[in-house]
PDB file of C-alpha atoms in Angstrom:
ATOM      1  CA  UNK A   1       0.000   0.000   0.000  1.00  0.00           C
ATOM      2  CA  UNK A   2       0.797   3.538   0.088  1.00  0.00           C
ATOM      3  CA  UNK A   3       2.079   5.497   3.035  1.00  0.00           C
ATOM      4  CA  UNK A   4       3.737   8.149   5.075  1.00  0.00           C
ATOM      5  CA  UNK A   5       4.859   8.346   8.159  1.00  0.00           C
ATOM      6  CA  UNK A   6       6.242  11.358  10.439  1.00  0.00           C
ATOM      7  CA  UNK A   7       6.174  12.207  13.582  1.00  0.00           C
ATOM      8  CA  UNK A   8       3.002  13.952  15.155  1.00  0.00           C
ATOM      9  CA  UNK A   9       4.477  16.097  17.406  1.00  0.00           C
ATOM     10  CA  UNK A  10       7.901  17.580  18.147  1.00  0.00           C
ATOM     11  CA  UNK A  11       9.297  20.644  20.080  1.00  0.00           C
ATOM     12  CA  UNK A  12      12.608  22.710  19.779  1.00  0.00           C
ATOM     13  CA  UNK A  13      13.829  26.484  20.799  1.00  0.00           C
ATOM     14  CA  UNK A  14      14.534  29.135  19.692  1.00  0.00           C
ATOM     15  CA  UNK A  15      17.819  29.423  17.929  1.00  0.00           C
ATOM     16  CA  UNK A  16      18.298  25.466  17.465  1.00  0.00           C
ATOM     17  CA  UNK A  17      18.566  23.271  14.851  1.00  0.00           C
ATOM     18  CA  UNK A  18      15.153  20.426  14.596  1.00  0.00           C
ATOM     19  CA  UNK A  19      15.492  17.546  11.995  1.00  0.00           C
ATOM     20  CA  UNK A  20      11.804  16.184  11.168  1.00  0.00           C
ATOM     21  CA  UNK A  21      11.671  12.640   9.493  1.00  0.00           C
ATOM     22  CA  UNK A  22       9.842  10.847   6.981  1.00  0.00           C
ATOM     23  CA  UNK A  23       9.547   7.764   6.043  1.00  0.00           C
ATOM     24  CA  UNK A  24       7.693   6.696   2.676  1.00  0.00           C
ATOM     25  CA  UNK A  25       5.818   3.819   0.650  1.00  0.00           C
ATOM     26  CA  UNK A  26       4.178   4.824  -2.545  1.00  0.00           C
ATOM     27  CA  UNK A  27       4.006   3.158  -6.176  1.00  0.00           C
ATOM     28  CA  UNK A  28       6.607   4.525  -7.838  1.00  0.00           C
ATOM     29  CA  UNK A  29       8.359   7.266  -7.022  1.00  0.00           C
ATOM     30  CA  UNK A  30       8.309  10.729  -8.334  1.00  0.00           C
ATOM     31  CA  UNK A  31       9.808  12.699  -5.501  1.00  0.00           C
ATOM     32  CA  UNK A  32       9.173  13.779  -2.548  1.00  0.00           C
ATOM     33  CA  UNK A  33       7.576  17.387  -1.301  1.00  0.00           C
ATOM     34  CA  UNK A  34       7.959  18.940   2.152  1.00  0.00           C
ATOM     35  CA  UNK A  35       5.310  21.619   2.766  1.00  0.00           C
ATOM     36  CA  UNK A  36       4.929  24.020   5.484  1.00  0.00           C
ATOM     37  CA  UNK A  37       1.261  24.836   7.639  1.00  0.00           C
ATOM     38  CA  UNK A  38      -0.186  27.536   9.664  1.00  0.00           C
ATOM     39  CA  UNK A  39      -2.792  26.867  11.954  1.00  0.00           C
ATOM     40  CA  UNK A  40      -6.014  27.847   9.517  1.00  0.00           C
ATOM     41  CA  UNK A  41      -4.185  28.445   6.249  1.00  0.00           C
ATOM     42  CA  UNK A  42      -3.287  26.273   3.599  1.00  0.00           C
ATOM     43  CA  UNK A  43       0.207  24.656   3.202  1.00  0.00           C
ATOM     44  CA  UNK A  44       3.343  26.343   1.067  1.00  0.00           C
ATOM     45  CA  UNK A  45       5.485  24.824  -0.453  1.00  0.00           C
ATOM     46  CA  UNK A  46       9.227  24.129   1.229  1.00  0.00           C
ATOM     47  CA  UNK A  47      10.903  21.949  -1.149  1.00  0.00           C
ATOM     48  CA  UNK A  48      10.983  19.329  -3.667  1.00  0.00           C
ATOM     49  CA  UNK A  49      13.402  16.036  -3.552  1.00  0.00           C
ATOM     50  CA  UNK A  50      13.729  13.796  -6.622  1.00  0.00           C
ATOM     51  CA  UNK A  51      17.395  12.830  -6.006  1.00  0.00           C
ATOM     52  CA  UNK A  52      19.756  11.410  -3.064  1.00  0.00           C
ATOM     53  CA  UNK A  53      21.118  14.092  -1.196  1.00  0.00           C
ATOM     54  CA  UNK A  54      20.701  17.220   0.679  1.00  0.00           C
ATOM     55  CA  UNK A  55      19.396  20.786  -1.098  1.00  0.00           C
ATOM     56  CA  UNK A  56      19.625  23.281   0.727  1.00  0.00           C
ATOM     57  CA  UNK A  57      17.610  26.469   1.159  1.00  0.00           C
ATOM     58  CA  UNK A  58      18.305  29.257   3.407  1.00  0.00           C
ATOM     59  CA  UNK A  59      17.615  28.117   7.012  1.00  0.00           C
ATOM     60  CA  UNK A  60      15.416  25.048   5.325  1.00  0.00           C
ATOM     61  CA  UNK A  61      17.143  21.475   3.906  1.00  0.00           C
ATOM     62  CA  UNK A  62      15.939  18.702   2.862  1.00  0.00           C
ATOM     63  CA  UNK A  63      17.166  15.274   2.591  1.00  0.00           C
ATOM     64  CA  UNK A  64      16.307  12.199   0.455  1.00  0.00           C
ATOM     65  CA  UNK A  65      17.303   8.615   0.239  1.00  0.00           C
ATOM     66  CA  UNK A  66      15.375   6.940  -1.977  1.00  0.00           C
ATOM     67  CA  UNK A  67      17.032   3.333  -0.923  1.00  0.00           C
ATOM     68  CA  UNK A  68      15.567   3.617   2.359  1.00  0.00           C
ATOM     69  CA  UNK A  69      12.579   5.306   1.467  1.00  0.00           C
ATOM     70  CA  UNK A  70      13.184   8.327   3.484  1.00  0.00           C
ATOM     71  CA  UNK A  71      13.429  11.714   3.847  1.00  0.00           C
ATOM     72  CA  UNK A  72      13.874  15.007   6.959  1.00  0.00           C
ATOM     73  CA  UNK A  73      13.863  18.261   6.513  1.00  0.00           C
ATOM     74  CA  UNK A  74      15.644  20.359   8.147  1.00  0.00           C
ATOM     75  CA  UNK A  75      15.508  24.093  10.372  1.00  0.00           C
ATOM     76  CA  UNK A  76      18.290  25.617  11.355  1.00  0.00           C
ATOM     77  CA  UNK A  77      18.293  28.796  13.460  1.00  0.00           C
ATOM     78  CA  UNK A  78      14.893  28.387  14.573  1.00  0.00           C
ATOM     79  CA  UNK A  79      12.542  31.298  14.882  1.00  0.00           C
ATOM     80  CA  UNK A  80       8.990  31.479  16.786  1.00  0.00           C
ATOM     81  CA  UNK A  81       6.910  31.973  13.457  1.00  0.00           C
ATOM     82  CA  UNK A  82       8.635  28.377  12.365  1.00  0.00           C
ATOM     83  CA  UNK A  83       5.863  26.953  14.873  1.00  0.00           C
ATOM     84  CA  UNK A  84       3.670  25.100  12.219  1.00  0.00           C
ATOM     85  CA  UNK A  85       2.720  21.577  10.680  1.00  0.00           C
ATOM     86  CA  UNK A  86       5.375  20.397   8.332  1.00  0.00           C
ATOM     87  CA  UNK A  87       3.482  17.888   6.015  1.00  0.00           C
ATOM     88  CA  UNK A  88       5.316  15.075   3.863  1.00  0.00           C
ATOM     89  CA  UNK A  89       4.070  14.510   0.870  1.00  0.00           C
ATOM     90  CA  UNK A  90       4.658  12.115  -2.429  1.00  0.00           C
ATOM     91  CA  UNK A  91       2.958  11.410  -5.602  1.00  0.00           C
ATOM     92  CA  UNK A  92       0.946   8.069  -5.721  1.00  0.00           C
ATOM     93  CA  UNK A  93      -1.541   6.323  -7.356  1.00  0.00           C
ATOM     94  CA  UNK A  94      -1.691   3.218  -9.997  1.00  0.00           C
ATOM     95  CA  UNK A  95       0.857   2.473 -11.983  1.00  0.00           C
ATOM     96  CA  UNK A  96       1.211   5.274 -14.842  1.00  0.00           C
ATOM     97  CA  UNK A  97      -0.190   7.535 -12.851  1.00  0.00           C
ATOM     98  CA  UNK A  98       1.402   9.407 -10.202  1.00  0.00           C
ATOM     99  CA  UNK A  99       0.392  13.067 -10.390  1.00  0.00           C
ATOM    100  CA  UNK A 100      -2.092  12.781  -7.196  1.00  0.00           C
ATOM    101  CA  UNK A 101       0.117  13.674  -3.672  1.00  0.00           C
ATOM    102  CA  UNK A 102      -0.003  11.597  -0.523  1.00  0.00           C
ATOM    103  CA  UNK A 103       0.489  13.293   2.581  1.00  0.00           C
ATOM    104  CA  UNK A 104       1.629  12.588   5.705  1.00  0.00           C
ATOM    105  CA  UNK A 105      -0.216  13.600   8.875  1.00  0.00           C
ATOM    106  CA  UNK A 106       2.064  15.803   9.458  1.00  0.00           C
ATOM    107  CA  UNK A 107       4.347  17.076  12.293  1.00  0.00           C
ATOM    108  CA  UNK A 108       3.373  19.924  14.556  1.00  0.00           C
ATOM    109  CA  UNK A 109       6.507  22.099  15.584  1.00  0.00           C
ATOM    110  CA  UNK A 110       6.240  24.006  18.649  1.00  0.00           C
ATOM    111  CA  UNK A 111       9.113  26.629  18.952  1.00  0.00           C
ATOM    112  CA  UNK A 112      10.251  27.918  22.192  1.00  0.00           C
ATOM    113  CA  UNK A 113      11.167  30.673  23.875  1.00  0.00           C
TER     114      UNK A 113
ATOM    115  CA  UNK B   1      -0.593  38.024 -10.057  1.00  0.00           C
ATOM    116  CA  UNK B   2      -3.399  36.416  -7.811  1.00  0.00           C
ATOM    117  CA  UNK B   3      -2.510  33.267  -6.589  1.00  0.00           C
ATOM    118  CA  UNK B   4      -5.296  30.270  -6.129  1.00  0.00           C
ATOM    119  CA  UNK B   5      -8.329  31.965  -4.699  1.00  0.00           C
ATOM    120  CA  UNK B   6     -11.287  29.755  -3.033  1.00  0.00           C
ATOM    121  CA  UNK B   7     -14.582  30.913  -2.230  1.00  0.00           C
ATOM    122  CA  UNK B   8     -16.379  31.190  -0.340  1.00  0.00           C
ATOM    123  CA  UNK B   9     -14.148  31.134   3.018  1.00  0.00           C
ATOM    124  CA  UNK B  10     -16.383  30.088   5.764  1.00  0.00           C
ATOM    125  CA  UNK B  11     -19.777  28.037   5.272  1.00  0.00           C
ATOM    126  CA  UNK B  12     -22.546  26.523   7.756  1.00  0.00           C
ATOM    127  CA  UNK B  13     -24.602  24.131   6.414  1.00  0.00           C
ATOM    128  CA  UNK B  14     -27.171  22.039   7.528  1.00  0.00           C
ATOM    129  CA  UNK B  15     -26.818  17.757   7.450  1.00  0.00           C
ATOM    130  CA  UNK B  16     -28.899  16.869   4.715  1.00  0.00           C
ATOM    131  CA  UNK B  17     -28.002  19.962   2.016  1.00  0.00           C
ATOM    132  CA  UNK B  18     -25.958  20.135  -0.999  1.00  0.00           C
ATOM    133  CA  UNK B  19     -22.975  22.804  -1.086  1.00  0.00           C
ATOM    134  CA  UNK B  20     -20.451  23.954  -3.902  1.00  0.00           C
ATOM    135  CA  UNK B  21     -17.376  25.194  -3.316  1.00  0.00           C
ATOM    136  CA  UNK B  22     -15.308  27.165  -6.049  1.00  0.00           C
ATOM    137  CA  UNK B  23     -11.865  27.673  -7.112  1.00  0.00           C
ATOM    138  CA  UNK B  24      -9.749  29.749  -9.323  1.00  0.00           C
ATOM    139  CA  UNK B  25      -6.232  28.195 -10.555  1.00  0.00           C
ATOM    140  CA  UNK B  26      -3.332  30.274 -10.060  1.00  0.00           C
ATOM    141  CA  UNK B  27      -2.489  32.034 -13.349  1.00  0.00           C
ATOM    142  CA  UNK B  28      -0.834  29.246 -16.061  1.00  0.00           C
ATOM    143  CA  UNK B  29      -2.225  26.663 -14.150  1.00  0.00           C
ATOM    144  CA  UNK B  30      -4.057  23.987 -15.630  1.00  0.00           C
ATOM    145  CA  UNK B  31      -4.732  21.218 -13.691  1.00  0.00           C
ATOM    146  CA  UNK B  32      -7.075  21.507 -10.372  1.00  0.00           C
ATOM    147  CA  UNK B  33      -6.581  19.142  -7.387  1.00  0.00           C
ATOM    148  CA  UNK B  34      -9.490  19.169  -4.282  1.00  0.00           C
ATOM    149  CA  UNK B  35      -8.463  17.716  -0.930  1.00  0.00           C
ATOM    150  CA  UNK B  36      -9.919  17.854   2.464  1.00  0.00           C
ATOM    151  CA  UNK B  37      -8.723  18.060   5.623  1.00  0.00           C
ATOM    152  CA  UNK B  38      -9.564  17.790   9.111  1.00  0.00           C
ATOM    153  CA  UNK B  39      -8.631  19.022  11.762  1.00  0.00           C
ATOM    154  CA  UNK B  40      -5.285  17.711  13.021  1.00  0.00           C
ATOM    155  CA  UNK B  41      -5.125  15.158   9.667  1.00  0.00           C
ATOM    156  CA  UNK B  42      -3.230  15.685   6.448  1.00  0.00           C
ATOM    157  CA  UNK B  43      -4.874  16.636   3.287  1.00  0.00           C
ATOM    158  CA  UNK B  44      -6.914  13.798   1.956  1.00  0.00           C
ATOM    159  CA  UNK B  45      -6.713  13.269  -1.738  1.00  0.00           C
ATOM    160  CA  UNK B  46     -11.031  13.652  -3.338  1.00  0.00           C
ATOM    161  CA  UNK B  47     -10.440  14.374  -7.028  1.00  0.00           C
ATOM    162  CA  UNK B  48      -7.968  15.986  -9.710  1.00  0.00           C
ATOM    163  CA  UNK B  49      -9.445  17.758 -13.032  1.00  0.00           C
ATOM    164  CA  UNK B  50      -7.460  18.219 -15.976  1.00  0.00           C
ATOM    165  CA  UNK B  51      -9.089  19.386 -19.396  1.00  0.00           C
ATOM    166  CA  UNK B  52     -12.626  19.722 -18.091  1.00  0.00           C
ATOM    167  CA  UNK B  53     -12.018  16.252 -17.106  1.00  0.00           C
ATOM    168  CA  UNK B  54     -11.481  14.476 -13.598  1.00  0.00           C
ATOM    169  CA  UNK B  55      -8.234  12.351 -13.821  1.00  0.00           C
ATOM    170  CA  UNK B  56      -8.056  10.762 -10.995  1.00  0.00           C
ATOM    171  CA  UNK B  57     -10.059  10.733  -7.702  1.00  0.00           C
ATOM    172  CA  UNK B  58      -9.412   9.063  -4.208  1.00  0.00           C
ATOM    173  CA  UNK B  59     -10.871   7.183  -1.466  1.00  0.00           C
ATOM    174  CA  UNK B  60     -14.517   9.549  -1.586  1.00  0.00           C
ATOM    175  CA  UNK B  61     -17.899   8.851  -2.171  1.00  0.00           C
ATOM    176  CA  UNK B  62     -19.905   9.489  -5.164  1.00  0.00           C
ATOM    177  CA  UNK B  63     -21.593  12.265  -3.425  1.00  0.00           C
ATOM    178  CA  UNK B  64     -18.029  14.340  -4.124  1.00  0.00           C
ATOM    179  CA  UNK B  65     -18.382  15.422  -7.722  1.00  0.00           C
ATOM    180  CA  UNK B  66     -16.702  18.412  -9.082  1.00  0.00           C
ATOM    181  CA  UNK B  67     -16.055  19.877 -12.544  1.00  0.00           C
ATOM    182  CA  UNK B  68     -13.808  21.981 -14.524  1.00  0.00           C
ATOM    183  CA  UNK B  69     -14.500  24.853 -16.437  1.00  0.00           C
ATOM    184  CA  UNK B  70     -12.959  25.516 -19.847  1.00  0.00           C
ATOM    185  CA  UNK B  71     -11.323  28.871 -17.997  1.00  0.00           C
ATOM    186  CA  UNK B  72      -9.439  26.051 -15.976  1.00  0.00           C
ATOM    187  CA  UNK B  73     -11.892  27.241 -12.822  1.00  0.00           C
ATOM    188  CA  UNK B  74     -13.433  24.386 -10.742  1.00  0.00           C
ATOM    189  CA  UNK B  75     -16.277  23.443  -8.448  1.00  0.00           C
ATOM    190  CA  UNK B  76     -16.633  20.856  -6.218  1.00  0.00           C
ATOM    191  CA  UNK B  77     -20.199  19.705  -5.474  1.00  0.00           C
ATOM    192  CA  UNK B  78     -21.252  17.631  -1.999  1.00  0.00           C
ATOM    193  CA  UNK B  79     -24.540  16.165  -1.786  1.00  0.00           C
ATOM    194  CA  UNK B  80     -26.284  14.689   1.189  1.00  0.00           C
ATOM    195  CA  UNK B  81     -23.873  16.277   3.474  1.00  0.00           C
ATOM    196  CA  UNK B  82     -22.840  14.191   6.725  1.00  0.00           C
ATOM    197  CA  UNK B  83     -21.939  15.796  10.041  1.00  0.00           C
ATOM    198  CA  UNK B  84     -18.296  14.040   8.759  1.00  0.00           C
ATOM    199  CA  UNK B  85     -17.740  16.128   5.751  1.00  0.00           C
ATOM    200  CA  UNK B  86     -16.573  19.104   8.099  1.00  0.00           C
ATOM    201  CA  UNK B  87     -13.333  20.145   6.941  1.00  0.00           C
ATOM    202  CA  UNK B  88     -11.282  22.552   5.407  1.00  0.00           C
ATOM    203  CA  UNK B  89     -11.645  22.404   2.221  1.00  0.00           C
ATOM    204  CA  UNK B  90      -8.041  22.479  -0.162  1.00  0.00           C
ATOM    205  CA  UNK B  91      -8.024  23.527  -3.832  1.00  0.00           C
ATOM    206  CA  UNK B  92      -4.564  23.296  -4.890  1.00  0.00           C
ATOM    207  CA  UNK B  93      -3.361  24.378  -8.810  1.00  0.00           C
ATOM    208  CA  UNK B  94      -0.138  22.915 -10.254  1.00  0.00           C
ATOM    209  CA  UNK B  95       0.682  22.689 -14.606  1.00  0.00           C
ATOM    210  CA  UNK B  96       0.075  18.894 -15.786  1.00  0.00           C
ATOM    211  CA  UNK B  97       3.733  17.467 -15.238  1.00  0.00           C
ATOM    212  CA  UNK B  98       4.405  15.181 -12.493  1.00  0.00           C
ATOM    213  CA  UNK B  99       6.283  16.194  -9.267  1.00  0.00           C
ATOM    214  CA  UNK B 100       5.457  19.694 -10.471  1.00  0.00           C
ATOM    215  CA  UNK B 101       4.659  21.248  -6.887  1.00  0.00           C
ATOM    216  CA  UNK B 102       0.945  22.894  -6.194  1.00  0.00           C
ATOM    217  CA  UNK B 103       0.237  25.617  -4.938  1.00  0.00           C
ATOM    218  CA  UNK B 104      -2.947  25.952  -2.359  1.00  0.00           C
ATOM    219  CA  UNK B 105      -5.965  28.254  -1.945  1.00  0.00           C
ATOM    220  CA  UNK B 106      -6.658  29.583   1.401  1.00  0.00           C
ATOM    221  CA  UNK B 107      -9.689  26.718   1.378  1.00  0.00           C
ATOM    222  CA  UNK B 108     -13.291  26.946   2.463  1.00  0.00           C
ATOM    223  CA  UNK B 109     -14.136  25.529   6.048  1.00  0.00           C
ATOM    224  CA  UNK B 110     -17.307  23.596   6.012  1.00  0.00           C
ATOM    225  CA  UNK B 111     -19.594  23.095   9.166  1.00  0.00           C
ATOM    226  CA  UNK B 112     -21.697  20.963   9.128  1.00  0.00           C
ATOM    227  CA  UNK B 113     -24.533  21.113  11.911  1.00  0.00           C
TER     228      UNK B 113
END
């Protein structure tokens, strides 16, 4: 079947480094997105893994192995407004057709004084 | 350039009605993706449209329909509705190549009472 799995909670402060995992089982594979989520508003997009390795962006990375079906992403320098869901997504469905995204539940970051 | 607007924002309705919810695709956008989501859960995959046509749907009832207007604009349509279809509401745009990342609409959040 088709899955992903992350954490459901995690907390870190301000300042510090947090690496969120997850782990993946789709049909296929196409990649992997990392997307970010206020409370109330709808997720934006972090970043976008198709290949082994770390990218980095700014204060964000991201890390894929596609061998062990995983993935983190990760915040360095952590601010207060980086308290948010950070939802792991991948594109599944039947074969030849992989343009729908399943998401993780997603992993609330709480960010600390 | 407006991004993916939803409309309407918030909606009450009562178990038993029929409600449609609207979307505009960000500007270049083709391809139209509805997911729902509540609270505390990741997005949940309904439907994708893709030249007026719906591509590929997940794990919802038939009472989910939507449709896709030749301006790339879509609807999605809820009949019967069940005290279990409150949610927010995702309409997410994204051009028709795969791992292309979407982008989201601010989403409608349905009550249903």
């Amino acid at each position: 079947g088709q899955n992903i799995d992350q954490p459901t909670e995690m907390t870190a402060t301000e300042g510090a480094i947090v690496q969120i995992n997850c782990t993946y089982q789709t049909s296929g594979f196409n990649g992997l997105f990392w997307y970010q989520q206020h409370a109330g508003e709808a997720p934006t997009f972090l970043s976008y893994n198709v290949l082994d390795g770390l990218e980095e962006k700014g204060r964000f990375s991201s890390f894929l192995s596609r061998s062990k079906g995983y993935s983190y992403l990760l915040l360095k320098e952590l601010q207060m407004k980086d308290s948010a869901s950070y939802l792991c997504a991948a594109p599944g469905g039947s074969a030849g057709n992989n343009r729908k995204l399943i998401w993780g539940l997603g992993t609330s970051l709480a960010v600390n004084p | 350039d407006a991004g993916v607007t939803q409309s309407p924002t918030h909606l009450i309705k009562t178990r038993g009605q029929q409600v449609t919810l609207r979307c505009s695709p960000k500007s270049g956008h083709d391809t139209v993706s509805w997911y729902q989501q509540a609270l505390g859960q990741g997005p949940q995959f309904i439907f994708q449209y893709y030249e007026e046509e719906e591509r590929q749907r997940g794990n919802f009832p038939d009472r989910f329909s939507g449709h896709q207007f030749p301006n790339y604009s879509s609807e999605l349509n809820v009949n019967a509705l069940l005290l279990g279809d409150s949610a927010l509401y995702l309409c997410a745009s994204s051009n028709d190549r795969v791992g292309t990342e979407a982008f989201f609409g601010q989403g409608t959040r349905l009550t249903v009472v």
